[in-house]
């Protein structure tokens, strides 16, 4: 969609008497009915539509811009909107979704910068080979039929079968399985498939069952999921969605704050996540069935075959998923409710898998280092590694140093700037985002956009490239000051800015620029990451020159230009062959823990052995950070 704006916005000054209104969200194509007086942001949240809300509706970010078309009956402009939206844009129908109340039926157009859906997903990750030995075991069982001489119960018959094989099973606690047992035995001539996990009876099915597993990496922004054949380890389908919790706050602290201030907040965050996961699972099943070559068999996959899921995420996501309290994660000393790995039935969180299916959650390390980092380490650490750094860049960047077999980890608040937030023309990595930039003459950049679409904004890797190019050309100095004599630099009403793409070449008809304030945002983000690295090294009497390997994971980490990240001082100045960009290592780690009992045990060992270094109160953090925000 373009940015064509409607001029026919009618601002209502008095409330409508209508109690219910229909809201038509475009380009999503979704209509919902809501009580009048609801804000557009709330209506979108209710509809599961992702409108960017960096501050979680706290009225401070201005990121939730929408365009009201037709004769929109809405509440008057607020003072915040007058402050945040230029008059031209206001006249063209731009409003803030968190400020605007719906008074009658309206159409809401969500521009690409505000829509949090359809972001580029990172599914692939480097993966070492490992033996497949899932915790879940599937047995094909042929029982003797009941006779008048053997009137023992069907369950007794089944448990005796396993007892003879030396497997003592606990009585099932899931009534649905017991209800299923007797008819299933008789329908299949007393031959069935039985799925067990340790001493637990997980699932029963017809004898043709091939068990499926689900590995899910729930990121703050994106969710990546993999449907796996538990017998072969083969990935049958992979799919991803935006984390719907974005509608409640861009970063984790905003979501925690939302959960704390709204009585139903935590429940909403859990429900929207589970609902999206259920849709994602259905999509995976459809994808697998549509791709028969992956199946290598006649059978059709169904949700009733998914007998176990391994799920990883940061600690707050883990708590939201489980419906655990999160308020203690939002205040020092940031303590989780639980850190150990957990196993429980999927039905306890309403995840729609096979009857009796279990979920395994990998352990967390601390309030701001979660199971996703454990999974990343599980997938990335190699025996030959020593003096190695493992970095997962996000709104919080987790860093682990491996030295002499010891692991020390920290989490640093790098913020959402590398996801395009707080950057004037920043955006996520979706179609039209500038992802690569080169300065080819003194007054012209060469750009590459995602899907080669007309540029509409700049994503994290593009911003990083621009700053590196400006530094190399001497247009930016070590303090972040711009050279006002450069033909690329001009004055705007708030300070200096760099013209990246002129209006006639953009997809929305406005210039794309990088401002001095944007540069400051990147200084803070890269400074936080570099300070975390340097503090970890200093605490272990190492210098950056001593580092042998730097493993960078995550979507942004996959697409960033390492040389440019070194130029801006985000990463230490080491030879490029010491760096590996490993893709979605957390997703790979989740899959490993799904398919290998040994890897699952190793994840517990990693979480148990790792030492946590708290940066928030560290005596030297300010010193390191102040140095690290400089471009040198
Ligand atoms: S101003 Fe922050 S969500 Fe709208």
Coordinates of C-alpha atoms and ligand atoms in Angstrom, one line a residue:
X1 CA 0.0 0.0 0.0
X2 CA 1.0 3.6 -0.5
X3 CA 0.7 6.5 1.8
X4 CA -2.1 8.2 0.0
X5 CA -4.0 10.0 2.7
X6 CA -7.6 11.0 2.8
X7 CA -8.6 14.6 3.4
X8 CA -12.1 13.9 4.5
X9 CA -11.6 13.3 8.2
X10 CA -14.5 14.6 10.3
X11 CA -13.5 15.3 13.8
X12 CA -16.4 15.0 16.1
X13 CA -16.5 17.3 19.1
X14 CA -19.4 15.7 20.9
X15 CA -19.8 12.0 21.7
X16 CA -22.0 9.9 19.5
X17 CA -25.0 8.2 21.1
X18 CA -24.2 5.0 19.3
X19 CA -23.0 2.3 21.7
X20 CA -21.4 -0.1 19.3
X21 CA -19.2 0.7 16.2
X22 CA -17.7 -1.4 13.4
X23 CA -14.0 -0.7 12.8
X24 CA -12.5 -1.7 9.4
X25 CA -8.7 -2.2 9.7
X26 CA -6.8 -1.9 6.4
X27 CA -4.7 -3.2 4.8
X28 CA -5.2 -6.0 7.2
X29 CA -8.8 -6.4 5.9
X30 CA -10.3 -7.1 9.3
X31 CA -13.5 -5.7 10.7
X32 CA -14.4 -5.8 14.3
X33 CA -17.2 -4.5 16.5
X34 CA -16.3 -2.6 19.7
X35 CA -18.1 -0.4 22.2
X36 CA -17.8 3.3 21.2
X37 CA -15.4 5.2 23.3
X38 CA -12.7 2.5 22.8
X39 CA -9.4 3.8 21.5
X40 CA -8.2 2.6 18.1
X41 CA -5.1 1.0 19.7
X42 CA -7.3 -0.9 22.1
X43 CA -9.6 -2.0 19.3
X44 CA -6.6 -3.2 17.3
X45 CA -5.2 -5.1 20.3
X46 CA -8.6 -6.7 20.7
X47 CA -8.5 -7.7 17.1
X48 CA -5.0 -9.1 17.3
X49 CA -3.8 -6.5 14.9
X50 CA -0.2 -5.3 15.5
X51 CA 0.0 -1.5 15.7
X52 CA 3.4 -0.3 16.9
X53 CA 3.0 0.9 20.4
X54 CA 6.6 1.4 21.7
X55 CA 5.4 3.1 25.0
X56 CA 2.6 0.6 25.4
X57 CA -0.1 3.3 25.1
X58 CA 1.6 5.6 27.6
X59 CA 1.3 8.5 25.2
X60 CA 5.0 9.2 24.9
X61 CA 6.3 7.6 21.7
X62 CA 4.1 8.8 18.8
X63 CA 4.7 5.4 17.1
X64 CA 1.1 4.4 16.8
X65 CA 0.2 6.5 13.8
X66 CA -2.8 5.6 11.8
X67 CA -4.7 7.2 8.9
X68 CA -8.4 7.8 9.2
X69 CA -10.1 7.6 5.9
X70 CA -13.7 8.4 4.9
X71 CA -15.7 10.4 7.4
X72 CA -14.2 9.2 10.6
X73 CA -16.2 9.9 13.7
X74 CA -13.6 10.1 16.4
X75 CA -12.7 12.1 19.5
X76 CA -11.0 15.5 19.0
X77 CA -7.2 15.8 18.6
X78 CA -5.4 15.7 21.9
X79 CA -2.6 18.1 22.9
X80 CA -0.2 15.2 22.6
X81 CA -1.3 14.6 19.0
X82 CA -0.8 18.3 18.2
X83 CA 2.7 18.1 19.6
X84 CA 3.7 14.8 17.9
X85 CA 2.1 15.2 14.5
X86 CA 3.0 17.9 12.0
X87 CA 0.1 20.0 10.8
X88 CA 0.3 18.8 7.2
X89 CA 0.0 15.2 8.4
X90 CA -2.8 16.1 10.8
X91 CA -4.7 17.7 7.9
X92 CA -4.2 14.5 6.0
X93 CA -5.8 12.3 8.6
X94 CA -2.9 11.1 10.6
X95 CA -3.9 10.4 14.3
X96 CA -2.3 8.5 17.2
X97 CA -4.2 5.2 17.8
X98 CA -3.7 5.3 21.5
X99 CA -5.2 8.8 21.7
X100 CA -8.1 8.5 19.4
X101 CA -11.5 7.2 20.6
X102 CA -13.9 5.6 18.2
X103 CA -17.4 7.2 18.2
X104 CA -19.0 5.5 15.2
X105 CA -18.2 3.1 12.3
X106 CA -14.8 4.0 10.8
X107 CA -12.1 2.8 8.5
X108 CA -8.6 2.8 9.9
X109 CA -5.6 2.6 7.6
X110 CA -2.4 1.4 9.3
X111 CA 0.7 2.7 7.4
X112 CA 3.6 0.3 6.9
X113 CA 5.7 2.0 9.6
X114 CA 3.0 1.4 12.2
X115 CA 2.0 -2.1 11.1
X116 CA 4.0 -4.7 13.1
X117 CA 3.1 -7.6 10.8
X118 CA 4.9 -9.3 7.9
X119 CA 8.4 -8.7 9.2
X120 CA 11.2 -10.7 7.6
X121 CA 11.7 -13.8 9.7
X122 CA 15.0 -15.6 10.5
X123 CA 14.4 -19.3 10.6
X124 CA 17.7 -20.8 9.6
X125 CA 20.6 -21.2 12.0
X126 CA 24.0 -23.0 12.0
X127 CA 23.6 -26.4 13.5
X128 CA 26.2 -29.0 14.4
X129 CA 25.1 -32.7 13.9
X130 CA 23.8 -34.5 17.0
X131 CA 22.3 -37.9 17.7
X132 CA 18.5 -38.0 17.7
X133 CA 17.3 -39.4 21.0
X134 CA 14.1 -37.6 22.0
X135 CA 12.8 -37.7 25.6
X136 CA 9.5 -38.8 24.1
X137 CA 9.4 -42.5 23.2
X138 CA 6.8 -44.1 21.0
X139 CA 5.9 -47.8 21.4
X140 CA 3.7 -49.9 19.1
X141 CA 1.9 -52.2 21.5
X142 CA 0.0 -55.4 20.7
X143 CA -2.1 -56.5 23.7
X144 CA -3.9 -59.8 24.3
X145 CA -7.7 -59.2 24.0
X146 CA -9.8 -59.3 27.1
X147 CA -11.6 -62.6 27.7
X148 CA -14.0 -64.0 30.3
X149 CA -10.9 -65.6 31.8
X150 CA -9.0 -62.4 31.9
X151 CA -11.2 -59.6 33.0
X152 CA -8.5 -57.1 34.1
X153 CA -9.1 -53.5 33.1
X154 CA -7.7 -52.2 29.8
X155 CA -5.4 -49.9 31.7
X156 CA -4.0 -52.8 33.8
X157 CA -3.4 -54.8 30.6
X158 CA -1.5 -51.9 29.2
X159 CA 0.6 -51.0 32.3
X160 CA 1.4 -54.8 32.7
X161 CA 2.8 -54.8 29.1
X162 CA 5.2 -52.0 30.0
X163 CA 6.0 -53.6 33.4
X164 CA 7.2 -56.7 31.6
X165 CA 9.6 -54.5 29.6
X166 CA 10.9 -53.0 32.8
X167 CA 9.0 -49.7 32.4
X168 CA 7.0 -48.7 35.4
X169 CA 4.4 -46.1 34.4
X170 CA 2.5 -43.8 36.7
X171 CA -1.3 -43.9 36.4
X172 CA -2.4 -41.4 33.8
X173 CA -3.9 -38.2 35.3
X174 CA -5.5 -37.1 32.0
X175 CA -9.0 -38.5 31.9
X176 CA -9.3 -37.9 28.2
X177 CA -6.6 -40.5 27.6
X178 CA -8.3 -43.0 29.8
X179 CA -11.6 -42.3 28.0
X180 CA -9.9 -43.0 24.7
X181 CA -8.1 -46.2 25.6
X182 CA -10.9 -48.8 25.5
X183 CA -12.5 -47.9 22.2
X184 CA -9.1 -47.4 20.6
X185 CA -8.0 -50.9 21.6
X186 CA -11.1 -52.5 20.2
X187 CA -11.1 -50.4 17.0
X188 CA -7.5 -51.5 16.2
X189 CA -7.6 -55.2 17.2
X190 CA -5.8 -54.4 20.5
X191 CA -2.8 -52.8 18.7
X192 CA -2.1 -49.2 19.5
X193 CA 0.7 -46.6 19.6
X194 CA 1.6 -45.4 23.1
X195 CA 3.7 -42.4 23.7
X196 CA 5.6 -42.2 27.0
X197 CA 8.0 -39.7 28.6
X198 CA 10.1 -40.9 31.5
X199 CA 7.5 -42.6 33.7
X200 CA 4.6 -40.7 32.3
X201 CA 1.9 -41.9 29.9
X202 CA 1.6 -39.0 27.4
X203 CA -0.6 -40.1 24.5
X204 CA -2.3 -43.0 22.7
X205 CA -3.2 -43.4 19.1
X206 CA -3.8 -45.8 16.3
X207 CA -0.8 -48.0 15.6
X208 CA 0.2 -45.9 12.5
X209 CA 1.1 -42.8 14.7
X210 CA 4.2 -41.0 13.7
X211 CA 4.9 -38.6 16.5
X212 CA 5.5 -34.9 15.9
X213 CA 7.2 -32.3 18.0
X214 CA 7.1 -28.5 18.0
X215 CA 10.1 -26.2 18.7
X216 CA 9.2 -22.6 19.3
X217 CA 11.4 -19.5 19.8
X218 CA 9.2 -16.7 21.2
X219 CA 11.1 -13.5 20.7
X220 CA 10.1 -10.1 21.9
X221 CA 9.3 -9.1 18.4
X222 CA 9.0 -12.3 16.4
X223 CA 8.0 -16.0 16.9
X224 CA 9.7 -18.7 14.9
X225 CA 8.2 -22.2 15.0
X226 CA 9.3 -25.6 13.6
X227 CA 7.2 -28.8 13.1
X228 CA 9.5 -31.8 13.5
X229 CA 9.2 -35.5 12.9
X230 CA 10.4 -36.9 16.2
X231 CA 11.4 -40.2 14.6
X232 CA 13.7 -38.8 11.9
X233 CA 14.5 -35.3 13.2
X234 CA 13.4 -33.8 9.9
X235 CA 11.8 -30.4 9.9
X236 CA 8.4 -30.8 8.1
X237 CA 7.4 -27.1 8.2
X238 CA 8.7 -23.8 9.6
X239 CA 6.7 -20.7 10.0
X240 CA 6.8 -17.4 11.9
X241 CA 4.6 -14.5 13.0
X242 CA 5.1 -11.3 14.8
X243 CA 4.7 -11.5 18.5
X244 CA 1.1 -10.1 19.0
X245 CA 2.2 -8.7 22.4
X246 CA 3.8 -5.9 20.4
X247 CA 0.4 -4.3 20.4
X248 CA 0.8 -3.9 24.2
X249 CA 4.3 -2.5 24.2
X250 CA 7.4 -2.7 21.9
X251 CA 9.8 -3.8 24.6
X252 CA 9.5 -6.1 27.6
X253 CA 9.5 -3.3 30.2
X254 CA 6.5 -1.6 28.5
X255 CA 4.7 -5.0 28.5
X256 CA 5.5 -5.6 32.2
X257 CA 4.2 -2.1 32.9
X258 CA 1.0 -2.8 31.0
X259 CA 0.5 -6.0 32.9
X260 CA 1.0 -4.2 36.2
X261 CA -1.3 -1.3 35.6
X262 CA -4.3 -3.1 34.0
X263 CA -6.2 -5.8 36.0
X264 CA -6.6 -8.0 32.9
X265 CA -3.2 -6.9 31.4
X266 CA -1.2 -10.1 32.2
X267 CA -4.1 -12.3 31.1
X268 CA -4.5 -10.4 27.8
X269 CA -0.7 -10.8 27.1
X270 CA -1.0 -14.5 27.8
X271 CA -4.2 -15.0 25.8
X272 CA -3.0 -13.2 22.7
X273 CA 0.2 -15.1 22.7
X274 CA -1.4 -18.5 23.1
X275 CA -4.1 -17.7 20.5
X276 CA -1.4 -16.8 18.0
X277 CA 0.5 -19.9 18.8
X278 CA -2.6 -22.0 18.1
X279 CA -3.0 -20.4 14.8
X280 CA 0.7 -20.8 14.0
X281 CA 0.4 -24.6 14.8
X282 CA -2.5 -24.9 12.4
X283 CA -0.5 -23.1 9.7
X284 CA 2.5 -25.5 10.3
X285 CA 0.2 -28.5 9.9
X286 CA -1.2 -27.1 6.7
X287 CA 2.3 -26.3 5.4
X288 CA 3.5 -29.8 6.2
X289 CA 0.5 -31.4 4.5
X290 CA 1.0 -29.1 1.5
X291 CA 4.6 -30.2 1.2
X292 CA 4.3 -34.0 0.8
X293 CA 8.0 -34.4 -0.2
X294 CA 8.9 -33.5 3.3
X295 CA 6.6 -36.1 4.7
X296 CA 8.0 -39.0 2.7
X297 CA 4.9 -41.0 3.5
X298 CA 1.2 -41.1 2.7
X299 CA -0.2 -39.9 6.1
X300 CA -1.6 -36.5 6.7
X301 CA -0.3 -34.6 9.7
X302 CA -2.6 -33.4 12.4
X303 CA -2.3 -31.4 15.6
X304 CA -3.3 -34.6 17.4
X305 CA 0.2 -36.0 16.5
X306 CA 2.1 -33.2 18.2
X307 CA 3.1 -34.9 21.5
X308 CA 5.6 -32.5 22.8
X309 CA 6.7 -28.9 22.4
X310 CA 9.9 -27.2 23.5
X311 CA 9.5 -23.5 24.0
X312 CA 12.2 -20.9 24.6
X313 CA 11.9 -17.1 25.2
X314 CA 13.3 -14.5 27.5
X315 CA 12.4 -14.6 31.1
X316 CA 9.4 -12.1 30.9
X317 CA 8.0 -13.9 27.8
X318 CA 8.4 -17.2 29.7
X319 CA 6.4 -15.7 32.6
X320 CA 3.7 -14.2 30.3
X321 CA 3.3 -17.6 28.5
X322 CA 2.8 -19.4 31.8
X323 CA 0.6 -16.7 33.3
X324 CA 3.1 -16.1 36.1
X325 CA 3.3 -12.7 37.9
X326 CA 5.8 -10.3 36.2
X327 CA 5.7 -7.3 38.6
X328 CA 8.9 -8.6 40.4
X329 CA 10.7 -8.7 37.0
X330 CA 10.1 -5.0 36.5
X331 CA 11.9 -3.8 39.7
X332 CA 15.3 -4.4 41.2
X333 CA 16.6 -7.0 41.9
X334 CA 14.6 -8.4 38.8
X335 CA 13.9 -11.8 40.2
X336 CA 12.1 -14.5 38.2
X337 CA 9.3 -16.6 39.8
X338 CA 11.0 -19.7 38.6
X339 CA 14.2 -20.4 36.7
X340 CA 14.4 -24.2 36.5
X341 CA 13.2 -26.1 33.4
X342 CA 9.6 -27.1 33.5
X343 CA 7.4 -29.9 32.1
X344 CA 3.6 -29.6 32.1
X345 CA 0.6 -30.5 30.0
X346 CA -0.1 -28.3 27.0
X347 CA -3.8 -28.0 28.0
X348 CA -2.7 -26.1 31.2
X349 CA -2.0 -23.1 29.0
X350 CA -4.6 -23.9 26.4
X351 CA -2.1 -24.8 23.7
X352 CA -4.0 -27.1 21.3
X353 CA -1.7 -30.1 20.7
X354 CA -2.3 -33.9 21.1
X355 CA -4.4 -35.0 24.1
X356 CA -1.8 -35.4 26.9
X357 CA 0.9 -33.5 25.0
X358 CA 3.5 -31.9 27.2
X359 CA 5.5 -28.7 27.0
X360 CA 9.1 -28.5 28.1
X361 CA 10.5 -25.0 28.9
X362 CA 14.2 -24.7 29.0
X363 CA 15.6 -23.0 32.2
X364 CA 16.2 -19.3 32.6
X365 CA 19.4 -17.8 33.9
X366 CA 18.2 -14.5 35.4
X367 CA 15.5 -11.8 35.2
X368 CA 17.0 -10.5 31.9
X369 CA 18.7 -13.6 30.6
X370 CA 16.2 -16.2 29.6
X371 CA 15.8 -19.7 28.1
X372 CA 16.3 -18.3 24.6
X373 CA 19.9 -17.4 25.5
X374 CA 20.4 -20.9 27.0
X375 CA 19.1 -22.3 23.7
X376 CA 21.5 -20.1 21.8
X377 CA 24.4 -21.3 23.8
X378 CA 23.3 -24.9 23.4
X379 CA 23.4 -24.5 19.6
X380 CA 26.5 -22.4 19.4
X381 CA 29.1 -23.5 21.9
X382 CA 31.7 -25.8 20.4
X383 CA 34.4 -27.8 22.2
X384 CA 37.2 -26.0 20.4
X385 CA 35.9 -22.6 21.7
X386 CA 37.8 -20.7 24.4
X387 CA 37.9 -17.0 25.1
X388 CA 34.7 -16.8 23.0
X389 CA 31.8 -14.3 23.1
X390 CA 28.2 -15.3 22.3
X391 CA 26.1 -12.3 21.6
X392 CA 22.3 -12.1 20.9
X393 CA 21.4 -8.6 19.9
X394 CA 17.9 -7.4 20.7
X395 CA 16.2 -4.7 22.8
X396 CA 18.1 -6.4 25.6
X397 CA 21.4 -7.9 24.3
X398 CA 22.6 -11.0 26.1
X399 CA 26.3 -11.7 26.1
X400 CA 28.2 -14.7 27.4
X401 CA 31.9 -15.0 27.7
X402 CA 33.4 -18.6 27.7
X403 CA 36.8 -18.7 29.2
X404 CA 38.7 -21.7 30.5
X405 CA 35.4 -23.7 30.6
X406 CA 33.6 -21.1 32.7
X407 CA 30.7 -19.1 31.4
X408 CA 29.9 -15.6 32.6
X409 CA 26.8 -13.8 31.2
X410 CA 25.4 -10.3 31.3
X411 CA 22.4 -8.5 29.8
X412 CA 22.7 -5.0 28.5
X413 CA 19.8 -2.6 27.7
X414 CA 20.6 -1.8 24.1
X415 CA 17.0 -0.6 23.4
X416 CA 15.0 -0.9 20.2
X417 CA 17.0 1.5 18.0
X418 CA 18.4 -1.4 16.0
X419 CA 14.8 -2.5 15.3
X420 CA 14.2 1.0 13.8
X421 CA 12.4 2.4 16.9
X422 CA 13.3 5.9 18.2
X423 CA 14.9 6.6 14.8
X424 CA 13.1 9.3 12.8
X425 CA 12.7 7.3 9.6
X426 CA 13.3 3.9 11.3
X427 CA 11.2 0.8 10.7
X428 CA 11.4 -2.9 11.1
X429 CA 12.8 -5.1 8.5
X430 CA 9.8 -5.3 6.3
X431 CA 9.3 -4.6 2.6
X432 CA 10.6 -1.2 1.6
X433 CA 13.1 -0.9 4.5
X434 CA 16.6 0.2 3.6
X435 CA 18.8 -2.6 4.8
X436 CA 22.1 -1.9 3.1
X437 CA 23.8 1.5 2.4
X438 CA 27.0 2.6 0.7
X439 CA 28.2 6.1 0.1
X440 CA 29.3 6.1 -3.5
X441 CA 30.0 9.8 -4.1
X442 CA 30.3 12.7 -1.7
X443 CA 26.6 13.5 -2.0
X444 CA 24.9 10.2 -2.9
X445 CA 24.2 6.9 -1.2
X446 CA 23.5 3.7 -2.9
X447 CA 20.8 1.7 -1.1
X448 CA 19.3 -1.7 -1.1
X449 CA 15.8 -2.3 0.2
X450 CA 14.0 -5.4 1.4
X451 CA 12.2 -7.0 -1.6
X452 CA 13.7 -4.2 -3.7
X453 CA 10.6 -2.1 -3.0
X454 CA 10.6 1.7 -3.1
X455 CA 12.2 2.9 0.2
X456 CA 9.9 3.9 3.0
X457 CA 12.3 3.8 6.0
X458 CA 15.5 2.4 7.4
X459 CA 15.9 -0.8 9.4
X460 CA 18.6 -1.5 11.9
X461 CA 21.3 -2.8 9.5
X462 CA 20.7 0.1 7.2
X463 CA 21.1 2.7 10.1
X464 CA 24.3 0.9 11.1
X465 CA 25.7 1.1 7.6
X466 CA 24.9 4.8 7.2
X467 CA 26.7 5.7 10.4
X468 CA 29.7 3.6 9.4
X469 CA 29.8 5.2 5.9
X470 CA 29.6 8.7 7.4
X471 CA 32.5 7.9 9.8
X472 CA 34.6 6.5 7.0
X473 CA 34.0 9.6 4.9
X474 CA 34.8 11.9 7.8
X475 CA 31.3 13.4 7.8
X476 CA 30.7 12.2 11.3
X477 CA 33.3 12.6 14.1
X478 CA 34.0 10.4 17.2
X479 CA 31.6 12.4 19.3
X480 CA 28.7 12.0 16.8
X481 CA 28.9 15.5 15.4
X482 CA 28.0 16.0 11.8
X483 CA 30.1 18.1 9.4
X484 CA 27.8 20.8 8.3
X485 CA 29.9 21.5 5.2
X486 CA 29.1 18.1 3.7
X487 CA 26.7 18.3 0.8
X488 CA 24.7 15.5 2.5
X489 CA 24.2 17.4 5.7
X490 CA 21.5 20.0 6.1
X491 CA 19.7 21.9 8.8
X492 CA 16.2 21.1 9.9
X493 CA 14.1 22.9 12.4
X494 CA 15.6 20.8 15.3
X495 CA 19.2 20.4 14.2
X496 CA 21.4 18.8 11.5
X497 CA 20.3 15.8 9.4
X498 CA 21.7 13.7 6.6
X499 CA 19.6 13.2 3.5
X500 CA 19.6 9.5 2.6
X501 CA 16.9 9.3 -0.1
X502 CA 15.2 12.4 -1.6
X503 CA 11.4 12.5 -1.7
X504 CA 11.1 11.8 -5.4
X505 CA 12.7 8.4 -4.9
X506 CA 10.8 7.2 -1.8
X507 CA 7.7 5.1 -1.6
X508 CA 5.8 7.7 0.4
X509 CA 6.9 11.0 -1.3
X510 CA 8.8 12.3 1.7
X511 CA 12.6 12.6 2.2
X512 CA 14.3 9.8 4.2
X513 CA 16.8 11.3 6.6
X514 CA 19.0 10.4 9.5
X515 CA 19.1 13.1 12.2
X516 CA 21.6 14.0 14.8
X517 CA 19.2 12.6 17.4
X518 CA 19.0 9.3 15.5
X519 CA 22.8 9.2 15.7
X520 CA 22.6 9.7 19.5
X521 CA 20.1 6.8 19.8
X522 CA 22.6 4.5 18.0
X523 CA 25.4 5.7 20.2
X524 CA 23.4 4.7 23.2
X525 CA 22.5 1.3 21.7
X526 CA 25.9 0.4 20.5
X527 CA 27.5 1.8 23.6
X528 CA 25.4 -0.5 25.8
X529 CA 26.5 -3.5 23.8
X530 CA 30.2 -2.6 23.7
X531 CA 30.2 -1.7 27.4
X532 CA 28.7 -5.1 28.2
X533 CA 31.4 -6.8 26.2
X534 CA 34.3 -4.8 27.7
X535 CA 33.0 -5.3 31.3
X536 CA 32.8 -9.0 30.9
X537 CA 36.3 -9.1 29.5
X538 CA 37.7 -6.8 32.2
X539 CA 36.1 -8.8 35.0
X540 CA 38.0 -11.8 33.6
X541 CA 41.3 -10.0 33.2
X542 CA 41.0 -10.2 29.4
X543 CA 41.3 -7.5 26.6
X544 CA 39.3 -7.6 23.4
X545 CA 42.5 -8.7 21.5
X546 CA 42.4 -11.9 23.5
X547 CA 39.1 -13.0 22.1
X548 CA 39.3 -16.0 19.7
X549 CA 35.6 -16.3 18.6
X550 CA 32.6 -14.0 18.5
X551 CA 29.3 -15.7 17.7
X552 CA 26.5 -13.3 16.8
X553 CA 22.9 -14.7 16.8
X554 CA 19.5 -13.4 16.0
X555 CA 17.8 -11.7 13.0
X556 CA 19.6 -8.3 13.3
X557 CA 22.9 -10.2 14.0
X558 CA 22.4 -12.1 10.8
X559 CA 22.0 -9.1 8.6
X560 CA 24.4 -6.6 10.1
X561 CA 27.6 -5.9 8.4
X562 CA 30.3 -7.0 10.9
X563 CA 33.0 -4.7 9.4
X564 CA 30.6 -1.7 9.8
X565 CA 29.7 -2.8 13.3
X566 CA 33.4 -2.7 14.1
X567 CA 33.7 0.7 12.4
X568 CA 31.1 2.2 14.7
X569 CA 32.6 0.5 17.7
X570 CA 29.8 -1.8 18.5
X571 CA 32.0 -4.9 18.2
X572 CA 35.7 -5.2 19.1
X573 CA 38.3 -4.6 16.3
X574 CA 39.2 -8.2 15.5
X575 CA 39.9 -9.9 12.2
X576 CA 36.7 -10.8 10.5
X577 CA 37.4 -14.5 10.5
X578 CA 36.9 -14.5 14.2
X579 CA 33.2 -13.7 13.8
X580 CA 30.4 -16.1 13.0
X581 CA 26.8 -15.0 12.3
X582 CA 24.8 -18.1 13.2
X583 CA 21.2 -17.0 12.5
X584 CA 18.4 -18.1 14.7
X585 CA 20.5 -20.1 17.2
X586 CA 17.7 -20.0 19.8
X587 CA 15.4 -21.8 17.4
X588 CA 18.1 -24.3 16.6
X589 CA 18.7 -24.9 20.3
X590 CA 15.0 -25.4 21.0
X591 CA 14.9 -28.0 18.2
X592 CA 18.0 -29.7 19.7
X593 CA 16.3 -29.9 23.1
X594 CA 13.2 -31.4 21.4
X595 CA 15.1 -34.1 19.6
X596 CA 17.9 -35.0 22.1
X597 CA 17.7 -36.0 25.7
X598 CA 21.4 -35.3 26.0
X599 CA 21.0 -31.8 24.7
X600 CA 18.1 -31.2 27.1
X601 CA 20.3 -32.3 30.0
X602 CA 23.1 -30.1 28.6
X603 CA 20.8 -27.1 28.6
X604 CA 20.2 -27.6 32.4
X605 CA 24.0 -27.8 32.9
X606 CA 24.6 -24.6 31.0
X607 CA 21.9 -22.7 33.0
X608 CA 23.3 -24.2 36.2
X609 CA 26.9 -23.4 35.5
X610 CA 26.7 -20.0 34.1
X611 CA 27.6 -17.0 36.3
X612 CA 25.5 -13.9 36.0
X613 CA 27.1 -10.5 36.1
X614 CA 24.6 -7.7 37.0
X615 CA 25.5 -4.6 35.1
X616 CA 22.8 -2.3 36.5
X617 CA 24.7 -1.6 39.8
X618 CA 28.2 -2.4 38.6
X619 CA 30.6 0.2 39.9
X620 CA 32.4 0.5 36.5
X621 CA 29.4 0.4 34.1
X622 CA 29.0 4.1 33.7
X623 CA 32.8 4.5 33.0
X624 CA 32.7 1.8 30.4
X625 CA 29.5 3.0 28.9
X626 CA 30.7 6.6 28.6
X627 CA 33.7 5.4 26.7
X628 CA 31.7 3.0 24.5
X629 CA 29.2 5.6 23.2
X630 CA 32.1 7.4 21.4
X631 CA 32.8 6.4 17.7
X632 CA 36.4 5.5 17.9
Ligands
LIG1 S1 1.9 7.4 21.7 FE1 2.7 5.6 22.4 S2 1.5 4.0 21.7 FE2 0.6 5.8 21.0

